[in-house]
Amino acid sequence: LMKGGVYMDTLTREYINELAELIIEIYDIRVPIKNIDEIVEKLGGRVDDERESLYDGTIEKVNQDSFCITVSPYQSEQRKNFTVAHELGHLFLHMGYKTNPQIWESHKSGKKYQRSGTTEQEYQANEFAASLLMPKSKFIEELRKHTDKDGRIDISAVARHFNVSFSAAVNRGRFLRYIK
């Protein structure tokens, strides 16, 4: 799928979706996620508000077994959920937390993880966030629940169910090829 000139191949997308599903299973995460901060704590981290930040969210390694996600308080609850889940995507996919000890070791404690320019990593983190907040099977189940006999989907109801924005739900439906 092309998105702003960046291509995410099907294998990468499937890997990211499977990783998110695995994390949901291993950490016994209830979907829809009602409190993203509790999930972060379950995973070994914490979430802090950062009024001065120029970013919606950043992540840093605190020590060998812990991390901290900093989020701007100036976002809706739905946006914050996606931001935190996005940072978890960087944590697992790009920082190697619990997935690649060698990469995780290479990160210095206390150094905020800054995006190294590649928008490919941003799309991967977005895919992870969508997969964590709206796992494929549960998302399809909700779509079916909110589709009328004429095939019209109440995507707002789906978004409310998962506590994500309307556009996050629409994008998830598009990427899963259930919404045109």
Short mmCIF file of C-alpha atoms in Angstrom, two decimals:
data_model
loop_
_atom_site.label_atom_id
_atom_site.label_comp_id
_atom_site.label_asym_id
_atom_site.label_seq_id
_atom_site.Cartn_x
_atom_site.Cartn_y
_atom_site.Cartn_z
CA LEU A 1 0.00 0.00 0.00
CA MET A 2 1.34 3.37 -1.00
CA LYS A 3 0.89 6.15 1.52
CA GLY A 4 2.61 9.45 0.90
CA GLY A 5 5.31 7.75 -1.18
CA VAL A 6 6.06 5.15 1.48
CA TYR A 7 5.34 1.53 0.74
CA MET A 8 4.52 -0.94 3.46
CA ASP A 9 4.55 -4.44 2.07
CA THR A 10 1.94 -7.01 3.08
CA LEU A 11 4.47 -9.13 5.00
CA THR A 12 5.52 -6.19 7.17
CA ARG A 13 1.89 -5.28 7.83
CA GLU A 14 1.05 -8.90 8.74
CA TYR A 15 4.11 -9.14 11.01
CA ILE A 16 3.10 -5.95 12.84
CA ASN A 17 -0.50 -7.15 13.24
CA GLU A 18 0.68 -10.53 14.54
CA LEU A 19 3.10 -8.88 16.97
CA ALA A 20 0.31 -6.67 18.36
CA GLU A 21 -1.99 -9.70 18.72
CA LEU A 22 0.80 -11.61 20.50
CA ILE A 23 1.37 -8.74 22.95
CA ILE A 24 -2.40 -8.60 23.62
CA GLU A 25 -2.34 -12.34 24.33
CA ILE A 26 0.89 -12.49 26.40
CA TYR A 27 -0.01 -9.51 28.57
CA ASP A 28 -3.68 -10.48 28.79
CA ILE A 29 -4.87 -7.11 27.46
CA ARG A 30 -8.63 -6.58 27.30
CA VAL A 31 -9.88 -5.04 24.06
CA PRO A 32 -11.30 -2.44 23.79
CA ILE A 33 -8.57 -0.87 25.92
CA LYS A 34 -10.26 1.29 28.57
CA ASN A 35 -7.11 2.71 30.20
CA ILE A 36 -3.96 2.86 28.06
CA ASP A 37 -1.81 4.00 31.03
CA GLU A 38 -2.60 0.72 32.84
CA ILE A 39 -1.49 -1.23 29.77
CA VAL A 40 1.81 0.68 29.68
CA GLU A 41 2.34 -0.15 33.39
CA LYS A 42 1.56 -3.82 32.68
CA LEU A 43 4.25 -3.72 29.97
CA GLY A 44 6.81 -2.26 32.42
CA GLY A 45 6.59 1.46 31.67
CA ARG A 46 4.81 4.63 32.65
CA VAL A 47 3.09 7.55 30.94
CA ASP A 48 3.88 11.18 31.85
CA ASP A 49 2.32 14.44 30.67
CA GLU A 50 4.72 16.93 29.11
CA ARG A 51 3.40 20.46 28.69
CA GLU A 52 6.56 21.77 27.04
CA SER A 53 6.92 19.06 24.41
CA LEU A 54 6.86 19.87 20.72
CA TYR A 55 5.72 16.29 20.04
CA ASP A 56 2.40 14.54 20.67
CA GLY A 57 4.47 11.76 22.21
CA THR A 58 8.02 10.54 22.81
CA ILE A 59 9.50 7.45 24.37
CA GLU A 60 12.67 6.77 26.31
CA LYS A 61 14.39 3.82 27.91
CA VAL A 62 14.52 4.34 31.70
CA ASN A 63 16.59 1.24 32.50
CA GLN A 64 16.97 -2.38 31.38
CA ASP A 65 13.38 -3.27 32.24
CA SER A 66 11.52 0.00 31.96
CA PHE A 67 10.54 2.86 29.68
CA CYS A 68 8.64 6.13 29.85
CA ILE A 69 6.19 7.52 27.30
CA THR A 70 5.72 11.27 27.46
CA VAL A 71 2.58 12.72 25.91
CA SER A 72 1.30 16.21 25.31
CA PRO A 73 -1.76 16.85 27.49
CA TYR A 74 -3.25 18.96 24.69
CA GLN A 75 -4.89 16.06 22.84
CA SER A 76 -8.25 14.34 23.11
CA GLU A 77 -8.46 11.06 25.02
CA GLN A 78 -8.85 9.22 21.69
CA ARG A 79 -5.77 10.94 20.24
CA LYS A 80 -3.78 10.25 23.42
CA ASN A 81 -4.68 6.54 23.21
CA PHE A 82 -3.39 6.40 19.65
CA THR A 83 -0.26 8.42 20.53
CA VAL A 84 0.64 6.08 23.41
CA ALA A 85 -0.06 2.99 21.28
CA HIS A 86 2.08 4.54 18.49
CA GLU A 87 4.98 5.00 20.94
CA LEU A 88 4.55 1.37 22.02
CA GLY A 89 4.96 0.52 18.33
CA HIS A 90 8.36 2.23 18.32
CA LEU A 91 9.22 0.49 21.59
CA PHE A 92 8.60 -3.03 20.27
CA LEU A 93 9.40 -2.58 16.57
CA HIS A 94 12.31 -0.13 16.55
CA MET A 95 13.81 -0.13 20.06
CA GLY A 96 13.74 -3.91 20.51
CA TYR A 97 12.00 -3.89 23.90
CA LYS A 98 11.23 -7.57 24.74
CA THR A 99 11.66 -8.40 21.04
CA ASN A 100 15.38 -7.88 20.29
CA PRO A 101 17.73 -7.72 23.31
CA GLN A 102 20.66 -6.58 21.15
CA ILE A 103 18.83 -3.50 19.85
CA TRP A 104 17.35 -2.76 23.29
CA GLU A 105 20.86 -2.95 24.85
CA SER A 106 22.13 -0.42 22.30
CA HIS A 107 19.70 2.26 23.53
CA LYS A 108 21.07 4.48 26.27
CA SER A 109 18.89 4.98 29.36
CA GLY A 110 17.42 8.46 29.67
CA LYS A 111 17.82 9.29 25.97
CA LYS A 112 14.50 10.09 24.30
CA TYR A 113 13.94 8.04 21.19
CA GLN A 114 13.86 10.53 18.36
CA ARG A 115 12.50 9.69 14.95
CA SER A 116 15.46 9.27 12.67
CA GLY A 117 13.70 10.79 9.70
CA THR A 118 12.27 7.59 8.23
CA THR A 119 8.57 7.96 7.68
CA GLU A 120 8.50 4.20 7.10
CA GLN A 121 9.02 3.74 10.86
CA GLU A 122 6.19 6.19 11.54
CA TYR A 123 3.80 4.19 9.33
CA GLN A 124 4.90 0.99 11.05
CA ALA A 125 4.26 2.54 14.49
CA ASN A 126 0.82 3.71 13.27
CA GLU A 127 0.05 0.22 12.01
CA PHE A 128 1.06 -1.19 15.40
CA ALA A 129 -1.12 1.34 17.23
CA ALA A 130 -4.13 0.50 15.06
CA SER A 131 -3.50 -3.23 15.51
CA LEU A 132 -3.18 -2.92 19.29
CA LEU A 133 -6.23 -0.69 19.75
CA MET A 134 -8.36 -2.35 17.04
CA PRO A 135 -7.20 -5.97 16.55
CA LYS A 136 -8.33 -7.33 13.18
CA SER A 137 -10.84 -9.96 14.35
CA LYS A 138 -12.43 -7.69 16.97
CA PHE A 139 -12.52 -4.78 14.49
CA ILE A 140 -14.30 -6.89 11.85
CA GLU A 141 -16.73 -8.13 14.53
CA GLU A 142 -17.58 -4.50 15.44
CA LEU A 143 -17.91 -3.52 11.77
CA ARG A 144 -20.46 -6.31 11.29
CA LYS A 145 -22.36 -5.24 14.42
CA HIS A 146 -22.61 -1.69 13.08
CA THR A 147 -23.47 -2.42 9.45
CA ASP A 148 -27.11 -2.06 8.46
CA LYS A 149 -29.00 -4.26 5.99
CA ASP A 150 -28.06 -1.88 3.14
CA GLY A 151 -24.36 -2.30 3.88
CA ARG A 152 -23.88 1.11 5.48
CA ILE A 153 -21.38 1.13 8.34
CA ASP A 154 -21.76 3.36 11.38
CA ILE A 155 -18.01 3.94 11.69
CA SER A 156 -18.57 6.49 14.49
CA ALA A 157 -20.01 3.69 16.66
CA VAL A 158 -16.99 1.50 15.82
CA ALA A 159 -14.62 4.36 16.73
CA ARG A 160 -16.47 4.94 20.04
CA HIS A 161 -16.29 1.22 20.86
CA PHE A 162 -12.48 1.21 20.51
CA ASN A 163 -12.08 4.72 21.99
CA VAL A 164 -10.23 5.97 18.91
CA SER A 165 -10.89 8.85 16.54
CA PHE A 166 -13.25 8.54 13.59
CA SER A 167 -10.31 8.82 11.17
CA ALA A 168 -8.32 6.09 12.99
CA ALA A 169 -11.31 3.72 12.62
CA VAL A 170 -11.79 4.66 8.94
CA ASN A 171 -8.07 4.10 8.22
CA ARG A 172 -8.13 0.73 9.97
CA GLY A 173 -11.14 -0.29 7.88
CA ARG A 174 -9.37 0.82 4.70
CA PHE A 175 -6.12 -0.97 5.48
CA LEU A 176 -8.01 -4.15 6.28
CA ARG A 177 -9.87 -3.61 2.97
CA TYR A 178 -13.33 -3.53 4.56
CA ILE A 179 -13.94 0.11 3.73
CA LYS A 180 -13.37 1.68 0.33
#
